[in-house]
mmCIF file of C-alpha atoms in Angstrom:
data_model
loop_
_atom_site.group_PDB
_atom_site.id
_atom_site.type_symbol
_atom_site.label_atom_id
_atom_site.label_comp_id
_atom_site.label_asym_id
_atom_site.label_seq_id
_atom_site.Cartn_x
_atom_site.Cartn_y
_atom_site.Cartn_z
ATOM 1 C CA MET A 228 203.992 101.830 62.182
ATOM 2 C CA THR A 229 204.706 100.454 65.621
ATOM 3 C CA THR A 230 206.644 97.214 65.897
ATOM 4 C CA HIS A 231 206.315 95.093 69.085
ATOM 5 C CA ARG A 232 209.667 93.518 69.590
ATOM 6 C CA TRP A 233 208.677 91.654 72.759
ATOM 7 C CA ARG A 234 206.624 89.493 70.599
ATOM 8 C CA GLY A 235 209.621 87.774 69.154
ATOM 9 C CA THR A 236 210.859 87.081 72.651
ATOM 10 C CA VAL A 237 207.474 85.527 73.737
ATOM 11 C CA VAL A 238 207.638 83.300 70.634
ATOM 12 C CA TYR A 239 211.157 82.300 71.141
ATOM 13 C CA LEU A 240 210.740 81.381 74.795
ATOM 14 C CA GLY A 241 207.419 79.451 74.072
ATOM 15 C CA ALA A 242 209.314 77.486 71.387
ATOM 16 C CA LEU A 243 212.133 76.790 73.640
ATOM 17 C CA ALA A 244 209.927 75.677 76.475
ATOM 18 C CA GLY A 245 208.181 73.412 74.036
ATOM 19 C CA LEU A 246 211.314 71.947 72.712
ATOM 20 C CA ALA A 247 212.617 71.299 76.189
ATOM 21 C CA ALA A 248 209.437 69.700 77.392
ATOM 22 C CA ILE A 249 209.370 67.416 74.224
ATOM 23 C CA ALA A 250 213.004 66.428 74.790
ATOM 24 C CA VAL A 251 212.522 65.748 78.468
ATOM 25 C CA ALA A 252 209.424 63.686 77.843
ATOM 26 C CA ARG A 253 211.077 61.653 74.991
ATOM 27 C CA PHE A 254 214.521 61.205 76.359
ATOM 28 C CA GLY A 255 213.957 61.555 80.107
ATOM 29 C CA GLY A 256 216.708 64.249 80.338
ATOM 30 C CA LEU A 257 220.419 64.251 79.796
ATOM 31 C CA PRO A 258 222.319 60.997 80.135
ATOM 32 C CA PHE A 259 224.705 62.476 82.697
ATOM 33 C CA GLU A 260 221.968 64.189 84.742
ATOM 34 C CA GLN A 261 222.389 61.807 87.752
ATOM 35 C CA ALA A 262 225.671 63.393 88.607
ATOM 36 C CA ALA A 263 226.153 66.995 89.987
ATOM 37 C CA PRO A 264 225.293 69.654 87.398
ATOM 38 C CA ALA A 265 226.791 68.752 84.130
ATOM 39 C CA VAL A 266 230.263 70.098 83.690
ATOM 40 C CA ALA A 267 231.698 70.398 80.227
ATOM 41 C CA GLY A 268 234.248 67.717 79.534
ATOM 42 C CA SER A 269 232.940 65.448 82.243
ATOM 43 C CA THR A 270 233.015 61.734 81.951
ATOM 44 C CA VAL A 271 230.054 59.560 83.309
ATOM 45 C CA PRO A 272 229.485 55.940 82.765
ATOM 46 C CA ALA A 273 226.480 55.600 80.483
ATOM 47 C CA GLY A 274 223.485 53.970 82.454
ATOM 48 C CA ASP A 275 225.010 54.910 85.774
ATOM 49 C CA THR A 276 222.109 55.419 87.975
ATOM 50 C CA GLY A 277 223.967 55.835 91.082
ATOM 51 C CA GLY A 278 222.817 52.380 92.456
ATOM 52 C CA SER A 279 219.115 53.324 92.341
ATOM 53 C CA THR A 280 216.510 52.858 89.588
ATOM 54 C CA SER A 281 214.224 55.808 89.230
ATOM 55 C CA GLY A 282 211.372 53.984 87.332
ATOM 56 C CA SER A 283 211.003 57.047 85.068
ATOM 57 C CA GLY A 284 211.050 54.606 82.148
ATOM 58 C CA SER A 285 213.551 56.720 80.272
ATOM 59 C CA ALA A 286 215.835 54.808 77.929
ATOM 60 C CA VAL A 287 219.613 54.878 78.669
ATOM 61 C CA PRO A 288 221.501 55.835 75.502
ATOM 62 C CA ASP A 289 223.383 52.546 75.113
ATOM 63 C CA GLY A 290 219.981 50.488 74.985
ATOM 64 C CA THR A 291 219.960 49.022 78.224
ATOM 65 C CA SER A 292 216.799 49.077 80.224
ATOM 66 C CA PRO A 293 216.818 50.959 83.855
ATOM 67 C CA SER A 294 213.588 48.935 84.555
ATOM 68 C CA ASN A 295 215.585 45.641 84.351
ATOM 69 C CA PRO A 296 218.730 46.523 86.468
ATOM 70 C CA GLY A 297 219.779 42.825 86.477
ATOM 71 C CA THR A 298 219.916 42.502 82.649
ATOM 72 C CA GLY A 299 221.190 44.390 79.817
ATOM 73 C CA THR A 300 224.221 45.797 81.966
ATOM 74 C CA PRO A 301 226.230 48.100 79.813
ATOM 75 C CA ASP A 302 229.734 47.297 78.828
ATOM 76 C CA ALA A 303 232.173 48.440 81.687
ATOM 77 C CA SER A 304 233.888 50.704 78.960
ATOM 78 C CA THR A 305 230.739 52.621 77.717
ATOM 79 C CA VAL A 306 231.111 56.257 78.924
ATOM 80 C CA THR A 307 229.349 59.431 77.840
ATOM 81 C CA VAL A 308 231.590 62.416 77.681
ATOM 82 C CA GLY A 309 230.131 65.894 77.517
ATOM 83 C CA GLY A 310 231.946 68.225 75.181
ATOM 84 C CA ASP A 311 232.619 71.915 75.731
ATOM 85 C CA VAL A 312 230.135 74.568 74.739
ATOM 86 C CA ALA A 313 231.048 76.024 71.580
ATOM 87 C CA GLN A 314 229.729 79.632 71.019
ATOM 88 C CA THR A 315 228.676 80.597 67.494
ATOM 89 C CA PRO A 316 227.071 83.795 66.320
ATOM 90 C CA TYR A 317 223.663 82.255 66.354
ATOM 91 C CA GLY A 318 223.981 80.564 69.882
ATOM 92 C CA PRO A 319 225.818 77.670 71.863
ATOM 93 C CA VAL A 320 226.475 74.234 70.496
ATOM 94 C CA GLN A 321 227.249 71.469 72.899
ATOM 95 C CA VAL A 322 227.205 67.686 72.306
ATOM 96 C CA ALA A 323 227.592 64.509 74.509
ATOM 97 C CA VAL A 324 229.425 61.725 72.853
ATOM 98 C CA THR A 325 229.116 58.000 73.892
ATOM 99 C CA PHE A 326 232.170 55.759 73.601
ATOM 100 C CA THR A 327 232.317 52.081 73.882
ATOM 101 C CA GLY A 328 236.003 51.499 74.289
ATOM 102 C CA THR A 329 237.713 53.858 71.861
ATOM 103 C CA ARG A 330 234.634 53.727 69.471
ATOM 104 C CA ILE A 331 232.276 56.489 69.129
ATOM 105 C CA VAL A 332 228.663 54.862 69.208
ATOM 106 C CA ASP A 333 226.484 57.762 69.553
ATOM 107 C CA VAL A 334 226.535 61.698 69.717
ATOM 108 C CA GLN A 335 223.655 63.550 71.367
ATOM 109 C CA THR A 336 222.938 67.289 70.807
ATOM 110 C CA VAL A 337 222.722 68.918 74.253
ATOM 111 C CA GLN A 338 222.543 72.551 73.044
ATOM 112 C CA SER A 339 221.953 74.018 69.811
ATOM 113 C CA PRO A 340 221.265 77.425 68.464
ATOM 114 C CA VAL A 341 217.717 78.582 69.126
ATOM 115 C CA GLY A 342 215.715 81.070 67.088
ATOM 116 C CA PRO A 343 213.023 81.255 64.482
ATOM 117 C CA GLU A 344 215.493 80.254 61.709
ATOM 118 C CA SER A 345 218.301 78.573 63.866
ATOM 119 C CA SER A 346 215.999 76.083 65.491
ATOM 120 C CA GLN A 347 215.042 74.833 61.942
ATOM 121 C CA ILE A 348 218.592 74.779 60.856
ATOM 122 C CA ALA A 349 219.858 72.886 63.871
ATOM 123 C CA ALA A 350 216.868 70.498 63.632
ATOM 124 C CA ARG A 351 217.917 69.666 60.102
ATOM 125 C CA SER A 352 221.716 69.660 60.567
ATOM 126 C CA THR A 353 222.371 68.147 63.908
ATOM 127 C CA PRO A 354 221.219 64.485 63.038
ATOM 128 C CA ILE A 355 223.153 64.664 60.025
ATOM 129 C CA LEU A 356 226.229 65.903 61.833
ATOM 130 C CA ALA A 357 225.790 63.100 64.470
ATOM 131 C CA GLN A 358 225.749 60.319 61.708
ATOM 132 C CA GLU A 359 228.931 61.845 60.195
ATOM 133 C CA VAL A 360 230.684 61.652 63.484
ATOM 134 C CA VAL A 361 229.883 58.124 64.058
ATOM 135 C CA SER A 362 230.768 57.180 60.457
ATOM 136 C CA ALA A 363 234.064 59.181 60.595
ATOM 137 C CA GLN A 364 234.884 58.296 64.241
ATOM 138 C CA SER A 365 236.391 61.641 64.449
ATOM 139 C CA SER A 366 235.371 65.282 64.571
ATOM 140 C CA HIS A 367 236.736 65.792 60.865
ATOM 141 C CA ILE A 368 233.397 65.889 59.153
ATOM 142 C CA ASP A 369 232.074 67.989 56.223
ATOM 143 C CA THR A 370 230.014 71.069 56.865
ATOM 144 C CA VAL A 371 226.249 70.766 56.376
ATOM 145 C CA SER A 372 225.194 73.232 53.711
ATOM 146 C CA GLY A 373 223.388 76.209 55.115
ATOM 147 C CA ALA A 374 224.516 75.362 58.828
ATOM 148 C CA THR A 375 228.086 76.499 58.480
ATOM 149 C CA TYR A 376 228.303 77.916 62.045
ATOM 150 C CA THR A 377 226.234 75.275 63.777
ATOM 151 C CA SER A 378 228.759 72.653 61.834
ATOM 152 C CA GLU A 379 231.806 74.361 63.122
ATOM 153 C CA GLY A 380 230.425 74.479 66.611
ATOM 154 C CA TYR A 381 229.488 70.870 66.482
ATOM 155 C CA ARG A 382 232.983 69.876 65.308
ATOM 156 C CA GLU A 383 234.502 71.795 68.182
ATOM 157 C CA SER A 384 232.363 70.290 70.937
ATOM 158 C CA VAL A 385 232.887 66.742 69.517
ATOM 159 C CA GLN A 386 236.697 67.358 69.458
ATOM 160 C CA SER A 387 236.717 68.580 72.991
ATOM 161 C CA ALA A 388 234.634 65.411 74.086
ATOM 162 C CA ILE A 389 237.213 63.202 72.234
ATOM 163 C CA ASP A 390 240.132 65.096 73.836
ATOM 164 C CA ALA A 391 238.610 64.541 77.334
ATOM 165 C CA ARG A 392 237.995 60.998 76.721
ATOM 166 C CA GLY A 393 241.790 60.588 75.789
#
């Protein structure tokens, strides 16, 4: 019986490309993509478009509209901080944490483990982990059942973003 190991790679790459296309179409890219390539732990004001509006129609994470630059200006203390990439046995985990003042208002998953089973686990667990971080206002959150390594990596990346924010 001959197995074709390359089939898994093709399926993996197709799923990864599909997820990336959906994410870009829905969210318009990463909130800190206007800056130079994202550096883990960097701080960029949310909604900072570098003085120009691209008209891409993508929403800014804090809810302001780039199509109306004169209205809905984000609070001066709203920033998004990229956490460090946490390596897990199933792949990297990285988040971007949005702060208003010292309060955590949003957590977006930048990277999560990808694979046939890992993608499903990450898709199920990362929204729960994000809600928990916002509720707890810290990285001290419970592990999601069945997603132990993803939860650990998520906590590590969130903590590095909190440490970078100060």
